């Protein structure tokens, strides 16, 4: 009886060992969706480029948000949208128009108060 139990245990150990020795054949196809080269030498340049892009996007978002808020405040107090963005400055809703990002301009529709940033023609 002891030999039977010992034999079964030996077979269980061997079966476990053969299962542990197999290589993982899973396809590990991963794609890198970043635009960096992954080269440690260019990492500082990649970082600075990404940081500059993030700064431009955040500045554009903040400028548009502040202009939209001023337009809505103007509408709430004057019961109309400003004729142009300069009217926000002349009526003291904002101190000065923020400059649009390089190569772009503000597009304002006085009929509905919508504002966006578009590339310069």
PDB file of C-alpha atoms in Angstrom:
ATOM      1  CA  UNK A   1       0.000   0.000   0.000  1.00  0.00           C
ATOM      2  CA  UNK A   2       2.842   2.372   0.882  1.00  0.00           C
ATOM      3  CA  UNK A   3       4.504   1.651  -2.460  1.00  0.00           C
ATOM      4  CA  UNK A   4       1.283   2.420  -4.290  1.00  0.00           C
ATOM      5  CA  UNK A   5       0.958   5.791  -2.527  1.00  0.00           C
ATOM      6  CA  UNK A   6       4.643   6.560  -3.142  1.00  0.00           C
ATOM      7  CA  UNK A   7       4.226   5.669  -6.826  1.00  0.00           C
ATOM      8  CA  UNK A   8       1.172   7.904  -7.191  1.00  0.00           C
ATOM      9  CA  UNK A   9       2.982  10.774  -5.485  1.00  0.00           C
ATOM     10  CA  UNK A  10       5.971  10.338  -7.786  1.00  0.00           C
ATOM     11  CA  UNK A  11       3.705  10.416 -10.838  1.00  0.00           C
ATOM     12  CA  UNK A  12       1.956  13.562  -9.550  1.00  0.00           C
ATOM     13  CA  UNK A  13       5.303  15.293  -9.021  1.00  0.00           C
ATOM     14  CA  UNK A  14       6.481  14.325 -12.516  1.00  0.00           C
ATOM     15  CA  UNK A  15       3.231  15.525 -14.068  1.00  0.00           C
ATOM     16  CA  UNK A  16       3.546  18.837 -12.240  1.00  0.00           C
ATOM     17  CA  UNK A  17       7.151  19.281 -13.310  1.00  0.00           C
ATOM     18  CA  UNK A  18       6.413  18.691 -16.972  1.00  0.00           C
ATOM     19  CA  UNK A  19       3.593  21.239 -16.865  1.00  0.00           C
ATOM     20  CA  UNK A  20       5.884  23.857 -15.323  1.00  0.00           C
ATOM     21  CA  UNK A  21       8.564  23.424 -17.943  1.00  0.00           C
ATOM     22  CA  UNK A  22       6.492  24.550 -20.931  1.00  0.00           C
ATOM     23  CA  UNK A  23       7.271  27.851 -22.533  1.00  0.00           C
ATOM     24  CA  UNK A  24       4.572  30.455 -22.782  1.00  0.00           C
ATOM     25  CA  UNK A  25       3.543  30.471 -26.444  1.00  0.00           C
ATOM     26  CA  UNK A  26       1.144  33.383 -26.069  1.00  0.00           C
ATOM     27  CA  UNK A  27       1.489  36.061 -28.728  1.00  0.00           C
ATOM     28  CA  UNK A  28       2.808  39.128 -26.975  1.00  0.00           C
ATOM     29  CA  UNK A  29       2.362  41.550 -29.846  1.00  0.00           C
ATOM     30  CA  UNK A  30       2.249  44.946 -28.209  1.00  0.00           C
ATOM     31  CA  UNK A  31       2.315  48.186 -30.059  1.00  0.00           C
ATOM     32  CA  UNK A  32       3.741  51.387 -28.721  1.00  0.00           C
ATOM     33  CA  UNK A  33       1.288  54.177 -29.372  1.00  0.00           C
ATOM     34  CA  UNK A  34       3.577  56.986 -28.297  1.00  0.00           C
ATOM     35  CA  UNK A  35       5.512  59.059 -30.757  1.00  0.00           C
ATOM     36  CA  UNK A  36       8.772  58.775 -28.860  1.00  0.00           C
ATOM     37  CA  UNK A  37      11.565  56.754 -30.340  1.00  0.00           C
ATOM     38  CA  UNK A  38      12.184  54.795 -27.148  1.00  0.00           C
ATOM     39  CA  UNK A  39      15.868  55.595 -27.449  1.00  0.00           C
ATOM     40  CA  UNK A  40      17.384  56.583 -24.091  1.00  0.00           C
ATOM     41  CA  UNK A  41      19.626  59.082 -25.846  1.00  0.00           C
ATOM     42  CA  UNK A  42      16.671  61.027 -27.284  1.00  0.00           C
ATOM     43  CA  UNK A  43      14.489  60.678 -24.174  1.00  0.00           C
ATOM     44  CA  UNK A  44      15.152  64.242 -22.925  1.00  0.00           C
ATOM     45  CA  UNK A  45      14.249  65.693 -26.324  1.00  0.00           C
ATOM     46  CA  UNK A  46      11.122  63.513 -26.505  1.00  0.00           C
ATOM     47  CA  UNK A  47      10.110  64.671 -23.032  1.00  0.00           C
ATOM     48  CA  UNK A  48      10.650  68.349 -23.802  1.00  0.00           C
ATOM     49  CA  UNK A  49       8.634  68.044 -27.005  1.00  0.00           C
ATOM     50  CA  UNK A  50       5.754  66.365 -25.177  1.00  0.00           C
ATOM     51  CA  UNK A  51       5.871  68.946 -22.383  1.00  0.00           C
ATOM     52  CA  UNK A  52       5.801  71.836 -24.868  1.00  0.00           C
ATOM     53  CA  UNK A  53       2.850  70.308 -26.712  1.00  0.00           C
ATOM     54  CA  UNK A  54       0.950  69.806 -23.447  1.00  0.00           C
ATOM     55  CA  UNK A  55       1.631  73.435 -22.496  1.00  0.00           C
ATOM     56  CA  UNK A  56       0.279  74.713 -25.826  1.00  0.00           C
ATOM     57  CA  UNK A  57      -2.870  72.592 -25.541  1.00  0.00           C
ATOM     58  CA  UNK A  58      -3.520  73.688 -21.959  1.00  0.00           C
ATOM     59  CA  UNK A  59      -2.975  77.370 -22.789  1.00  0.00           C
ATOM     60  CA  UNK A  60      -5.368  77.105 -25.730  1.00  0.00           C
ATOM     61  CA  UNK A  61      -7.976  75.435 -23.511  1.00  0.00           C
ATOM     62  CA  UNK A  62      -7.631  78.048 -20.759  1.00  0.00           C
ATOM     63  CA  UNK A  63      -7.850  80.955 -23.227  1.00  0.00           C
ATOM     64  CA  UNK A  64     -10.978  79.550 -24.867  1.00  0.00           C
ATOM     65  CA  UNK A  65     -12.579  78.813 -21.510  1.00  0.00           C
ATOM     66  CA  UNK A  66     -11.967  82.344 -20.228  1.00  0.00           C
ATOM     67  CA  UNK A  67     -13.294  83.888 -23.449  1.00  0.00           C
ATOM     68  CA  UNK A  68     -16.398  81.679 -23.388  1.00  0.00           C
ATOM     69  CA  UNK A  69     -17.017  82.641 -19.780  1.00  0.00           C
ATOM     70  CA  UNK A  70     -16.693  86.349 -20.611  1.00  0.00           C
ATOM     71  CA  UNK A  71     -19.065  85.944 -23.576  1.00  0.00           C
ATOM     72  CA  UNK A  72     -21.656  84.214 -21.372  1.00  0.00           C
ATOM     73  CA  UNK A  73     -21.319  86.878 -18.685  1.00  0.00           C
ATOM     74  CA  UNK A  74     -21.758  89.600 -21.323  1.00  0.00           C
ATOM     75  CA  UNK A  75     -24.863  87.822 -22.629  1.00  0.00           C
ATOM     76  CA  UNK A  76     -26.320  87.460 -19.135  1.00  0.00           C
ATOM     77  CA  UNK A  77     -25.876  91.159 -18.367  1.00  0.00           C
ATOM     78  CA  UNK A  78     -26.513  92.732 -21.778  1.00  0.00           C
ATOM     79  CA  UNK A  79     -29.094  90.238 -23.128  1.00  0.00           C
ATOM     80  CA  UNK A  80     -27.126  89.956 -26.364  1.00  0.00           C
ATOM     81  CA  UNK A  81     -23.808  88.576 -27.519  1.00  0.00           C
ATOM     82  CA  UNK A  82     -20.900  90.971 -28.082  1.00  0.00           C
ATOM     83  CA  UNK A  83     -20.564  92.279 -31.638  1.00  0.00           C
ATOM     84  CA  UNK A  84     -16.919  91.235 -31.645  1.00  0.00           C
ATOM     85  CA  UNK A  85     -14.310  90.029 -29.172  1.00  0.00           C
ATOM     86  CA  UNK A  86     -12.906  93.534 -28.763  1.00  0.00           C
ATOM     87  CA  UNK A  87     -16.225  94.592 -27.210  1.00  0.00           C
ATOM     88  CA  UNK A  88     -15.423  92.292 -24.288  1.00  0.00           C
ATOM     89  CA  UNK A  89     -12.341  94.438 -23.649  1.00  0.00           C
ATOM     90  CA  UNK A  90     -13.998  97.824 -24.230  1.00  0.00           C
ATOM     91  CA  UNK A  91     -16.866  96.925 -21.869  1.00  0.00           C
ATOM     92  CA  UNK A  92     -14.333  95.627 -19.310  1.00  0.00           C
ATOM     93  CA  UNK A  93     -15.447  91.992 -19.239  1.00  0.00           C
ATOM     94  CA  UNK A  94     -11.799  91.019 -19.769  1.00  0.00           C
ATOM     95  CA  UNK A  95      -8.596  93.017 -19.443  1.00  0.00           C
ATOM     96  CA  UNK A  96      -7.207  92.128 -22.869  1.00  0.00           C
ATOM     97  CA  UNK A  97      -7.738  89.536 -25.546  1.00  0.00           C
ATOM     98  CA  UNK A  98      -5.374  86.608 -25.021  1.00  0.00           C
ATOM     99  CA  UNK A  99      -3.187  85.921 -28.041  1.00  0.00           C
ATOM    100  CA  UNK A 100      -4.202  82.823 -29.986  1.00  0.00           C
ATOM    101  CA  UNK A 101      -1.598  80.069 -30.392  1.00  0.00           C
ATOM    102  CA  UNK A 102       0.936  80.627 -33.176  1.00  0.00           C
ATOM    103  CA  UNK A 103      -0.473  80.142 -36.664  1.00  0.00           C
ATOM    104  CA  UNK A 104      -4.081  80.323 -35.489  1.00  0.00           C
ATOM    105  CA  UNK A 105      -6.794  82.902 -34.905  1.00  0.00           C
ATOM    106  CA  UNK A 106     -10.030  83.156 -32.972  1.00  0.00           C
ATOM    107  CA  UNK A 107     -13.224  82.593 -34.938  1.00  0.00           C
ATOM    108  CA  UNK A 108     -16.205  84.270 -33.279  1.00  0.00           C
ATOM    109  CA  UNK A 109     -19.862  84.109 -34.311  1.00  0.00           C
ATOM    110  CA  UNK A 110     -21.785  87.051 -32.794  1.00  0.00           C
ATOM    111  CA  UNK A 111     -25.139  85.491 -33.713  1.00  0.00           C
ATOM    112  CA  UNK A 112     -24.769  82.661 -31.196  1.00  0.00           C
ATOM    113  CA  UNK A 113     -21.661  83.568 -29.166  1.00  0.00           C
ATOM    114  CA  UNK A 114     -19.630  80.573 -30.313  1.00  0.00           C
ATOM    115  CA  UNK A 115     -15.867  80.916 -30.372  1.00  0.00           C
ATOM    116  CA  UNK A 116     -13.190  78.554 -31.644  1.00  0.00           C
ATOM    117  CA  UNK A 117      -9.565  78.528 -32.690  1.00  0.00           C
ATOM    118  CA  UNK A 118      -8.873  77.926 -36.368  1.00  0.00           C
ATOM    119  CA  UNK A 119      -5.703  77.886 -38.481  1.00  0.00           C
ATOM    120  CA  UNK A 120      -4.867  81.181 -40.148  1.00  0.00           C
ATOM    121  CA  UNK A 121      -5.712  81.197 -43.857  1.00  0.00           C
TER     122      UNK A 121
END
